[in-house]
XYZ file of N, CA and C in Angstrom:
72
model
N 0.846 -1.206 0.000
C 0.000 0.000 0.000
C 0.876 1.249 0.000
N 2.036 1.192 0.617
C 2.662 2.448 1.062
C 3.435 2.715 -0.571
N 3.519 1.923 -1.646
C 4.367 1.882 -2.508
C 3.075 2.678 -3.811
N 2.004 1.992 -3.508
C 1.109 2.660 -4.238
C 1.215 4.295 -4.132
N 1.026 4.502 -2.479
C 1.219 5.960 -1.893
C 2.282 6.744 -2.794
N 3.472 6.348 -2.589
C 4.253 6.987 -3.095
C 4.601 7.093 -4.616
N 3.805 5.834 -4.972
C 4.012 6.476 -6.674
C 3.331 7.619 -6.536
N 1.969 7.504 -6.366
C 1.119 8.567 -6.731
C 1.810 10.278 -6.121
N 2.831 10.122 -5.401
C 3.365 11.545 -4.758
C 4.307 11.760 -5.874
N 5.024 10.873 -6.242
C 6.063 10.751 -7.318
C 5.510 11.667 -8.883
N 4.180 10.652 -9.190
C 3.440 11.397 -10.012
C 3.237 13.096 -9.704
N 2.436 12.936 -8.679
C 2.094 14.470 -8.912
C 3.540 15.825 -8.805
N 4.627 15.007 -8.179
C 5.268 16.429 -8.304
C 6.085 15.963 -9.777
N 5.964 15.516 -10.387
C 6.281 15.506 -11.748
C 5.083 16.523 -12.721
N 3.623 16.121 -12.201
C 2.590 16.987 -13.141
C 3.239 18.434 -12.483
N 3.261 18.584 -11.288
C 3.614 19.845 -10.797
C 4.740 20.443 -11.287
N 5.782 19.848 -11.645
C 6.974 20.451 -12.619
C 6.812 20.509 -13.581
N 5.728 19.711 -14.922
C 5.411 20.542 -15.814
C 4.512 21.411 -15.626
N 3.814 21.260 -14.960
C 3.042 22.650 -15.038
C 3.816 24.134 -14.930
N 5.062 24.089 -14.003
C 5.583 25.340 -13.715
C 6.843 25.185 -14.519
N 6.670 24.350 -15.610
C 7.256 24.731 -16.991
C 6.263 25.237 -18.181
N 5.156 25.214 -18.255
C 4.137 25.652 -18.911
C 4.087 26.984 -18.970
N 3.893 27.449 -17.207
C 4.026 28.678 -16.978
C 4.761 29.710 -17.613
N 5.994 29.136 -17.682
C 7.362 29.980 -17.601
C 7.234 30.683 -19.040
């Protein structure tokens, strides 16, 4: 379970770094 957890954190600060490459 905890491995599931952390993909999904993995994921989002990846969407979160493209996004604040989108930005730029």
């Amino acid at each position: 379970m905890e491995c599931l957890i952390n993909g999904v954190y993995e994921i989002t600060e990846l969407i979160s770094k493209e996004k604040e490459k989108n930005n730029e």
